[in-house]
Coordinates of C-alpha atoms in Angstrom, one line a residue:
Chain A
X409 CA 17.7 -27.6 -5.5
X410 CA 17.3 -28.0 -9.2
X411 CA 13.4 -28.2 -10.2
X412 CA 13.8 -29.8 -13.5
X413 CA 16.0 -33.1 -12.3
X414 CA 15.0 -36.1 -10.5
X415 CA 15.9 -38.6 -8.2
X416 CA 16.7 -42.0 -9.5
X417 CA 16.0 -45.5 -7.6
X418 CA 17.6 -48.5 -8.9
X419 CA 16.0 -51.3 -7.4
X420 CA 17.4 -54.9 -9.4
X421 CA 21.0 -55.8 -9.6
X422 CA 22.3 -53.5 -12.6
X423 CA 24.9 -51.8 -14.9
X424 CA 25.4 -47.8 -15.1
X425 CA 27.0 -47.4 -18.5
X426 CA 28.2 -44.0 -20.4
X427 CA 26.3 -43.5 -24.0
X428 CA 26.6 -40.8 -25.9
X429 CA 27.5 -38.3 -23.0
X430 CA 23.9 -39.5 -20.9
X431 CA 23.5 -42.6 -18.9
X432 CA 22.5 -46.3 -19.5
X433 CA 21.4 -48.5 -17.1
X434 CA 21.8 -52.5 -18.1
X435 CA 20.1 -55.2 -16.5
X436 CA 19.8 -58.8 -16.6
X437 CA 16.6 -59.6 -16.3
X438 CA 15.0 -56.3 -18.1
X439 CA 15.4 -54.6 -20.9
X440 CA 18.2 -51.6 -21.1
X441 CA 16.8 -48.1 -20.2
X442 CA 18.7 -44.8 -21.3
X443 CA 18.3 -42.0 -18.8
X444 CA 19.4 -38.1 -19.8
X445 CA 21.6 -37.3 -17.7
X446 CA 20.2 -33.6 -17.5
X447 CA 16.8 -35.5 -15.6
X448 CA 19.2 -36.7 -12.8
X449 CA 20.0 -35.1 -9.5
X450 CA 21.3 -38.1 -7.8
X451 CA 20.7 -41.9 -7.5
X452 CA 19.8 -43.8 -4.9
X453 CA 21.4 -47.3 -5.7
X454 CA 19.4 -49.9 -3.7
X455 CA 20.6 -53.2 -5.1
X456 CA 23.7 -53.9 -6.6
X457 CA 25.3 -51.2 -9.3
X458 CA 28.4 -51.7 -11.4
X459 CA 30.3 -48.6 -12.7
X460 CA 33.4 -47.6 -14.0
X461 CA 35.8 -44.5 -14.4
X462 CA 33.9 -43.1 -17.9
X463 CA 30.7 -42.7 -15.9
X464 CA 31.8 -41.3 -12.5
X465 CA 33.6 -38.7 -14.9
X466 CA 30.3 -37.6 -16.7
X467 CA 28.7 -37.8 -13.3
X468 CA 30.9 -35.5 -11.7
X469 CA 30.5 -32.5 -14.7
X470 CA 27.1 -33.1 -14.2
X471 CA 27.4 -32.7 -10.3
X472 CA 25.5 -35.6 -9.6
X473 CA 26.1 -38.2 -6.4
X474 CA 25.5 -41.9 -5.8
X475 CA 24.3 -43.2 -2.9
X476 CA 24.6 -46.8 -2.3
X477 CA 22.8 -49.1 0.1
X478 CA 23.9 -52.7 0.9
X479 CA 22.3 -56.0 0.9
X480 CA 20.8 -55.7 4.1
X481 CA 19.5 -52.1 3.5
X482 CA 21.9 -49.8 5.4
X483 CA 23.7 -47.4 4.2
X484 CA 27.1 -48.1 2.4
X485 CA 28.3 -44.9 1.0
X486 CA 28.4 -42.7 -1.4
X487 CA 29.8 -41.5 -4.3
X488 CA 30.4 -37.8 -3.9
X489 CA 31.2 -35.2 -7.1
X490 CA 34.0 -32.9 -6.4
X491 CA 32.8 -30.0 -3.7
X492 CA 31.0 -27.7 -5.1
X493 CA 30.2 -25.0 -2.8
X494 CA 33.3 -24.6 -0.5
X495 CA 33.5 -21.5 1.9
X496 CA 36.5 -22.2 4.3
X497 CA 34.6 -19.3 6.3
X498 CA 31.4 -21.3 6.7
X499 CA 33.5 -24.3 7.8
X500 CA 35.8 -22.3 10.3
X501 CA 32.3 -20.9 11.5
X502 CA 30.9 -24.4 11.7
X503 CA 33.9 -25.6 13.5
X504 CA 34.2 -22.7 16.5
X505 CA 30.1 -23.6 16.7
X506 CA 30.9 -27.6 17.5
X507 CA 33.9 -26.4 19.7
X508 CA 32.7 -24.3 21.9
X509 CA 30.7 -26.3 24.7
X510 CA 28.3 -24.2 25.4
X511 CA 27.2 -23.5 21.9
X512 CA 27.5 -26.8 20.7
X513 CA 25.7 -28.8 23.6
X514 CA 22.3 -25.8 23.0
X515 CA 22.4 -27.5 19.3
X516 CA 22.8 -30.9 20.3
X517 CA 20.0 -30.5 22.7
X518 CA 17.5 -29.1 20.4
X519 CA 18.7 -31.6 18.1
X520 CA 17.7 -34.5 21.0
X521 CA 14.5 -32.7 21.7
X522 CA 13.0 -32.3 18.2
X523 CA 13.3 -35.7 17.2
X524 CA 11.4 -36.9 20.7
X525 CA 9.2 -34.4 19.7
X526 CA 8.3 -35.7 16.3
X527 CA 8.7 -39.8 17.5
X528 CA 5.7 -38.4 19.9
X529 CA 4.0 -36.5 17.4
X530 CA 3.6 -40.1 14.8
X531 CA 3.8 -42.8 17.4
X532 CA 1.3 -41.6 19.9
X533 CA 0.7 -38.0 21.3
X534 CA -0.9 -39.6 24.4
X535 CA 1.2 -42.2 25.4
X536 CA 4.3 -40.9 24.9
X537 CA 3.6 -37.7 27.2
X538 CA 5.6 -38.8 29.8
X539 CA 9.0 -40.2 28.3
X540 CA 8.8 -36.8 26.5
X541 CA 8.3 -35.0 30.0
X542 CA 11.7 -37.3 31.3
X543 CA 13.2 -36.8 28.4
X544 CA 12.9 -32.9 28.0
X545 CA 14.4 -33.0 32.4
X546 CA 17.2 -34.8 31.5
X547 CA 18.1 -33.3 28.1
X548 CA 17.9 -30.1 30.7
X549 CA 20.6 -31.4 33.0
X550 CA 23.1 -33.4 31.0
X551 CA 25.9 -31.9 30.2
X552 CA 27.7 -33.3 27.4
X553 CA 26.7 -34.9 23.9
X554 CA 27.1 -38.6 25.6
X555 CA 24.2 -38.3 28.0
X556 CA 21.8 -36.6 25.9
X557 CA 22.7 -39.6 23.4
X558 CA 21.9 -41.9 26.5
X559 CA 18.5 -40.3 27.3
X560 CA 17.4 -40.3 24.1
X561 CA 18.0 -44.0 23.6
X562 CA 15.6 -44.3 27.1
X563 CA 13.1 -42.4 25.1
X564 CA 13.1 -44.1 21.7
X565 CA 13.0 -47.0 24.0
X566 CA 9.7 -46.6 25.4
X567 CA 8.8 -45.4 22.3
X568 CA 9.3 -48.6 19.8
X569 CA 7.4 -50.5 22.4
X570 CA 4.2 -48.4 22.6
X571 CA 4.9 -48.6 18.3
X572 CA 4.8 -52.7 19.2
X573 CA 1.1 -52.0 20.7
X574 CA 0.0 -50.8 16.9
X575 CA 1.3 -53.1 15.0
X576 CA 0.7 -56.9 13.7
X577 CA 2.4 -59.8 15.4
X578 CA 4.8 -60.0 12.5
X579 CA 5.6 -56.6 12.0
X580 CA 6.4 -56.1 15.2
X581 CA 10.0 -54.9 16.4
X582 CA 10.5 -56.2 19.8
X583 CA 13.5 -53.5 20.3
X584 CA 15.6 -51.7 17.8
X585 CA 18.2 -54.2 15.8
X586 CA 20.4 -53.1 13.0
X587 CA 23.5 -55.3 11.1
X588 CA 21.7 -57.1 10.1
X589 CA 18.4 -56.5 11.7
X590 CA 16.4 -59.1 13.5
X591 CA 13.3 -58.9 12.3
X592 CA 10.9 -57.6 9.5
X593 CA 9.7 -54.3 11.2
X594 CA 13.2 -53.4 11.9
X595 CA 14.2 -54.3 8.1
X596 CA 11.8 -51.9 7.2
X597 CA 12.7 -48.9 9.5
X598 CA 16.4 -49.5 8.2
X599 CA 15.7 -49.5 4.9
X600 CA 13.9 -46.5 5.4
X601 CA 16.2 -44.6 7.7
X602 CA 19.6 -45.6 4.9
X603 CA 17.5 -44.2 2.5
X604 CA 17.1 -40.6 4.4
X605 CA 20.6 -40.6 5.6
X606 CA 21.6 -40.5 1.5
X607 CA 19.1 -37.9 1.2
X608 CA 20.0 -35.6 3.2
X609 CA 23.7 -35.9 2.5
X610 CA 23.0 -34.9 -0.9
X611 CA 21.1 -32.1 0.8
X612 CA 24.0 -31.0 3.0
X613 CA 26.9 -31.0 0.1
X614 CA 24.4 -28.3 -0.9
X615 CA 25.5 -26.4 1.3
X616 CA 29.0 -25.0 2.3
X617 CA 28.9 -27.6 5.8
X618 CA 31.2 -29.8 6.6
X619 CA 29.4 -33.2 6.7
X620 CA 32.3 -34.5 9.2
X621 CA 32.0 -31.7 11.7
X622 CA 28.9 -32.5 13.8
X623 CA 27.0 -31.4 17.4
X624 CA 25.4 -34.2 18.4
X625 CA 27.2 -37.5 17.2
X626 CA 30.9 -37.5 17.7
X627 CA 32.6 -35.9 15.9
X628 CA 35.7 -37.8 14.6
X629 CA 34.9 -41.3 15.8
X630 CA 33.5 -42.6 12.7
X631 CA 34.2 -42.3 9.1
X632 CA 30.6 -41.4 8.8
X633 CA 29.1 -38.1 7.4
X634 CA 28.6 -37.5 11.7
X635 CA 26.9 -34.0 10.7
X636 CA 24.6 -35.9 8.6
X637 CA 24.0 -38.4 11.6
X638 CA 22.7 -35.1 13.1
X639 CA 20.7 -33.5 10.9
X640 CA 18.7 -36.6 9.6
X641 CA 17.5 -37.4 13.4
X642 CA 15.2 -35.2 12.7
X643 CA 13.5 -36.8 9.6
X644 CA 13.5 -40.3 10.7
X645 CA 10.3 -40.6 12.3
X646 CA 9.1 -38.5 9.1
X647 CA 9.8 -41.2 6.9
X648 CA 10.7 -44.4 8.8
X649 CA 8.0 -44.9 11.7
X650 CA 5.3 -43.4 10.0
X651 CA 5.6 -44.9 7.0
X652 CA 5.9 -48.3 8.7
X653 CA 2.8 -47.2 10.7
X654 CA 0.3 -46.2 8.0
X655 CA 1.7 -49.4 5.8
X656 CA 0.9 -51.5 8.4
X657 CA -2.7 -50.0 9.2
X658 CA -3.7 -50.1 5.3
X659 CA -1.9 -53.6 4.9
X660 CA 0.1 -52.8 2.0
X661 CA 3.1 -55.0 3.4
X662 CA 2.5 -58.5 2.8
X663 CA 4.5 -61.5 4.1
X664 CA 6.4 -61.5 0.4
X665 CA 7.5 -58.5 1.0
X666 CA 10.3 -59.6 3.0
X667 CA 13.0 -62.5 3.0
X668 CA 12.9 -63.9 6.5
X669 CA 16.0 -66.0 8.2
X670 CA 15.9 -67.2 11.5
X671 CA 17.8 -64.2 12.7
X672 CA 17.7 -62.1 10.3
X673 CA 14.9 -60.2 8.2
X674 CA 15.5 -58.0 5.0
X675 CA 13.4 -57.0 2.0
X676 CA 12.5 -59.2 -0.8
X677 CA 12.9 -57.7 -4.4
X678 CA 9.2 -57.0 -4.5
X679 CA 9.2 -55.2 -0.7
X680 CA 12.4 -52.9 -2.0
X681 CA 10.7 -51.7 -5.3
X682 CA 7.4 -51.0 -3.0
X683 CA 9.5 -49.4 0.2
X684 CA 11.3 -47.0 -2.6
X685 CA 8.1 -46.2 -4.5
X686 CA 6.6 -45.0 -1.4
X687 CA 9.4 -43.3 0.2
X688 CA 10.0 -41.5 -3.3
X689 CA 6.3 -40.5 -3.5
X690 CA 6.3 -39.2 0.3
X691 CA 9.0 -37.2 -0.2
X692 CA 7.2 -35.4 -2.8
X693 CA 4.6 -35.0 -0.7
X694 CA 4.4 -31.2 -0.4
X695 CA 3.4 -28.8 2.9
X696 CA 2.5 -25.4 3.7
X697 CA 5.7 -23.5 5.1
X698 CA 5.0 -20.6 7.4
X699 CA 8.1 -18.2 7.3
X700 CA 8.0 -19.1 3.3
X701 CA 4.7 -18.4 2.3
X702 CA 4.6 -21.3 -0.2
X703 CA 4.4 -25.1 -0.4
X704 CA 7.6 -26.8 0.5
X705 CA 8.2 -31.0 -0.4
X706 CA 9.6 -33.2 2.0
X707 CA 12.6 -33.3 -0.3
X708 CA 13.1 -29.9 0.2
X709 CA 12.8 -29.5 4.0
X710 CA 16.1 -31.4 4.1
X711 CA 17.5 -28.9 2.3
X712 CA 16.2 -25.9 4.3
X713 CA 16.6 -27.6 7.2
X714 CA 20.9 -27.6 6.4
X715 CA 20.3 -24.0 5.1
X716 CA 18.8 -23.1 8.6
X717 CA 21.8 -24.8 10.0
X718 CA 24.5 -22.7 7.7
X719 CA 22.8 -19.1 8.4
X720 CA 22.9 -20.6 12.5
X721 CA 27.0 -20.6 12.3
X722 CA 27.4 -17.4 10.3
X723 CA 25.2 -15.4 10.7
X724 CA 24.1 -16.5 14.5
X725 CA 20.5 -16.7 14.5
X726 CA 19.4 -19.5 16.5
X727 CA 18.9 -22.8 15.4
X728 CA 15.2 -24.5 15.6
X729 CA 15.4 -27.9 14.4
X730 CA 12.7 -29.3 12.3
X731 CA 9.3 -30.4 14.0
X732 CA 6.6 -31.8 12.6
X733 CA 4.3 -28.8 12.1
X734 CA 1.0 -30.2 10.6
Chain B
X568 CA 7.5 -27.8 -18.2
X569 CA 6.5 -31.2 -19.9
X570 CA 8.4 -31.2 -23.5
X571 CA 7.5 -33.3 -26.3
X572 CA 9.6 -33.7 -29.2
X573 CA 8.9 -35.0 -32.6
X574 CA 11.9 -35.0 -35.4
X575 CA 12.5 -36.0 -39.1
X576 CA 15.8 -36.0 -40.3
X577 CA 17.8 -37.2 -43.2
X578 CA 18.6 -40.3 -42.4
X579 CA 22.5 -40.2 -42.2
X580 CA 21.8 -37.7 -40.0
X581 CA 19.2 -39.9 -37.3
X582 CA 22.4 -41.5 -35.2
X583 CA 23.6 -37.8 -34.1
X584 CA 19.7 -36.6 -33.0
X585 CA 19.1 -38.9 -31.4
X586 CA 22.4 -39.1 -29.5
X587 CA 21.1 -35.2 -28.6
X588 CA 17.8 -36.0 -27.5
X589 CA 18.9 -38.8 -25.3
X590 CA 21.2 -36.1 -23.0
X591 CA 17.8 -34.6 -21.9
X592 CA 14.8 -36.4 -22.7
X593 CA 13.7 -39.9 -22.3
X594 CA 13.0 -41.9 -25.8
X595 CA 9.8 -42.8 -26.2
X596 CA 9.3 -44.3 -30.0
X597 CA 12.1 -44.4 -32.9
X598 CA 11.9 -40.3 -33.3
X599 CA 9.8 -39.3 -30.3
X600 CA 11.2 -38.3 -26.8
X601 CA 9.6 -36.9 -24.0
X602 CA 10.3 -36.0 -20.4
X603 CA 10.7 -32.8 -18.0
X604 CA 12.6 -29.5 -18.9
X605 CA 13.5 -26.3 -17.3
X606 CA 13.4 -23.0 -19.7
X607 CA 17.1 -23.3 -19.3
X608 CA 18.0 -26.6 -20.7
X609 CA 15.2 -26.4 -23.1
X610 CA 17.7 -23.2 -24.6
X611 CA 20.5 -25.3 -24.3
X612 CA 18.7 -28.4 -26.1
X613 CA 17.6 -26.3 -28.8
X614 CA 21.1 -24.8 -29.8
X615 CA 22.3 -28.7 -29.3
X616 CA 20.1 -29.8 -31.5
X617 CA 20.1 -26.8 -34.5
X618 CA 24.0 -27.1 -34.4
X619 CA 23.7 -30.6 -35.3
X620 CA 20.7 -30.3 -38.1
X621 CA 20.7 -29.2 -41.3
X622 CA 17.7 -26.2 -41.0
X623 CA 16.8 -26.7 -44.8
X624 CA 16.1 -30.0 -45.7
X625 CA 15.2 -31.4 -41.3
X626 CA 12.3 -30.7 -39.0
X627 CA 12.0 -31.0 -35.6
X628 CA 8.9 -30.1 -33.7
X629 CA 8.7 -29.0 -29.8
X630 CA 5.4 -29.3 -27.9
X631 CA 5.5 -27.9 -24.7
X632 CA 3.0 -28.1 -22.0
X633 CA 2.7 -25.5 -19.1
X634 CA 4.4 -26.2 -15.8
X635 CA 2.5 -28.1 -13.2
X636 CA 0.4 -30.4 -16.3
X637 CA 1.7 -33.6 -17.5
X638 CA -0.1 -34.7 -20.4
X639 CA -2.6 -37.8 -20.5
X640 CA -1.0 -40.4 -22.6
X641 CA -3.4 -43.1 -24.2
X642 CA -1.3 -46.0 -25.9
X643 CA -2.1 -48.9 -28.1
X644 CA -0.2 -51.7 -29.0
X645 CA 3.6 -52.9 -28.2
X646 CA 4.3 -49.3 -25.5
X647 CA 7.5 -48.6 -24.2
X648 CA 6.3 -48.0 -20.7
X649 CA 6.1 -44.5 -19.6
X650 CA 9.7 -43.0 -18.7
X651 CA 10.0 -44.1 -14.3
X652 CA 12.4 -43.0 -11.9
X653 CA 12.6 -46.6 -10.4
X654 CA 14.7 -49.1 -12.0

């Protein structure tokens, strides 16, 4: 990833403008700001973003991509520079991976098992052994991508109530909800989870992958980035549920924080700017990494993790997926 | 690294700087920028900027601070608030 380049958040409604060959970003209710486009390695657009065809141009020599989120928080899609990295070999490889039963279902099941793994390892070690023990039997047994999808669900399940147990009355989820969600705690985990879906597809077009061809999530049902679906399964309970966790414990989300309907919960201006700042600084958030023998950010174990991925389909050294290791 | 630049230019030539500067760094006062560089673009910015100056008569100072250290800023009066990734 490029050290000296940042990620941008835009967080009020606002304009992305070309001036002289770098970026300006116009807003209503605050003063202009000019960004250099060399400081950019993508942008996360949380609220609202005009732009046209002068900017997308200098966007693209620049190789830099757009995410874009939608009112309610989830992800809407992206703008994507032209591929960079293209290996039809790498792709092919990817492919005759996800076709071949046998190979595919091994990654879709590590897939399944890390992420219960690191729900466990943030929600509750204790009171999540069991749905991990029933979960790790039947990821054993199934025998295609639908019923490891189905015993996950059973885990995550169990697992968003014992998250019910540790939070406040109001932040609580009662059950997962998305478009729109239900309540505030499940605004905040889909906020959260859009935001590392972007992420990690910036990560991926890193990489020669094919973010269409995936192991775990079907393949061609969706027009999604189903690879990405995959790899970011992982990372959710990195970012989402523990965030929402440790927020809640050191009451830093406050009632203002979010616009409440009576079916429907999102952020309010103030919650998205907070939500981003802490997302941005967790993901900076740096660990030791044991095969690397150096610190490694958050940020970049997305990267590594799509890298480990790559080297799996070429090169055939098995695939771990990421668990938390600290 | 952390860069800081300082210029003085004719004045017919201020517009075209500063059109430079603003490609890689984030403007601070009327002739001061500042932001993050890697050795790389701070090559690039330098042959940017000498191809649009006139080396006999305009100055433009580079301080540069080692990677890793970002240096303390103290500020008085009407700031522009420190250059932010969140907009």
């Amino acid at each position: 990833m490029p050290a000296a380049a940042r990620t941008y958040w835009l967080t009020s409604p606002c304009r992305i403008r070309r001036k002289d060959e770098s970026l300006i970003i116009e807003r209503d209710n605050a003063d202009n700001v000019h960004i250099p486009v060399t400081d950019v390695r993508d942008i996360v657009a949380c609220a609202e973003t005009d732009l046209n065809t002068a900017v997308v141009s200098l966007l693209n020599r620049h190789r830099i991509n757009v995410h874009l989120l939608s009112y309610y928080g989830d992800y809407a899609g992206s703008l994507l520079t032209s591929d960079t990295s293209t290996s039809g070999e790498t792709v092919l490889a990817q492919a005759r991976a996800a076709q071949d039963p046998q190979a595919g279902l091994a990654i879709a099941r590590s897939i399944v098992d890390a992420c219960a793994f690191n729900v466990r390892r943030v929600v509750d070690r204790k009171l999540l052994t069991r749905p991990y023990a029933v979960l790790q039997a039947s990821v054993k047994t199934s025998t295609n991508q639908a019923q490891l999808m189905g015993a996950e669900g059973t885990f995550r399940r169990s697992a968003w109530e014992v998250m019910d147990t540790k939070l406040p009355d109001w932040l609580q989820l009662a059950g997962r909800s998305r478009r729109p969600p239900k309540n505030v705690g499940n605004a905040f985990i889909s906020y959260v989870n859009g935001i590392t879906y972007a992420r990690v597809l910036t990560a991926v077009r890193l990489t020669p992958l094919h973010s269409g061809i995936a192991f775990l999530h079907g393949t061609m049902e969706r027009q999604r980035h189903s690879l990405v679906l995959d790899l970011s399964e992982m990372f959710k309970p990195l970012m989402a549920e523990r965030l929402l966790l440790r927020m809640s414990r050191r009451n830093q989300l406050k009632e203002h924080h979010f616009d409440r309907d009576t079916n429907q919960a999102m952020l309010s201006d103030a919650g998205r700017k907070l939500v981003v700042q802490t997302v941005r600084d967790e993901f900076a958030v740096t660990v030791a990494h044991r095969s690397l023998n150096r610190n490694v950010a958050y940020d970049e174990l997305l990267y590594l993790e799509a890298l480990a991925l790559t080297r799996h389909c070429l090169e055939g050294t098995t695939y771990k997926p990421f668990r938390i290791w600290w | 690294m952390y860069v800081v630049v300082v210029y003085d230019t004719l004045a017919e030539r201020n517009p075209k700087i500063l059109r430079t500067c603003r490609k890689y760094l984030h403007h601070v006062q009327r002739s001061v920028f500042e932001g993050h560089l890697s050795d790389a673009q701070l090559r690039r910015f330098q042959s940017n900027v000498e191809s649009v100056l006139d080396l006999s008569y305009d100055n433009v100072l580079v301080y540069t601070f080692p990677p890793g250290a970002t240096p303390q800023r103290l500020e008085w009066g009407a700031v522009e608030p420190a250059p932010s990734d969140i907009l």
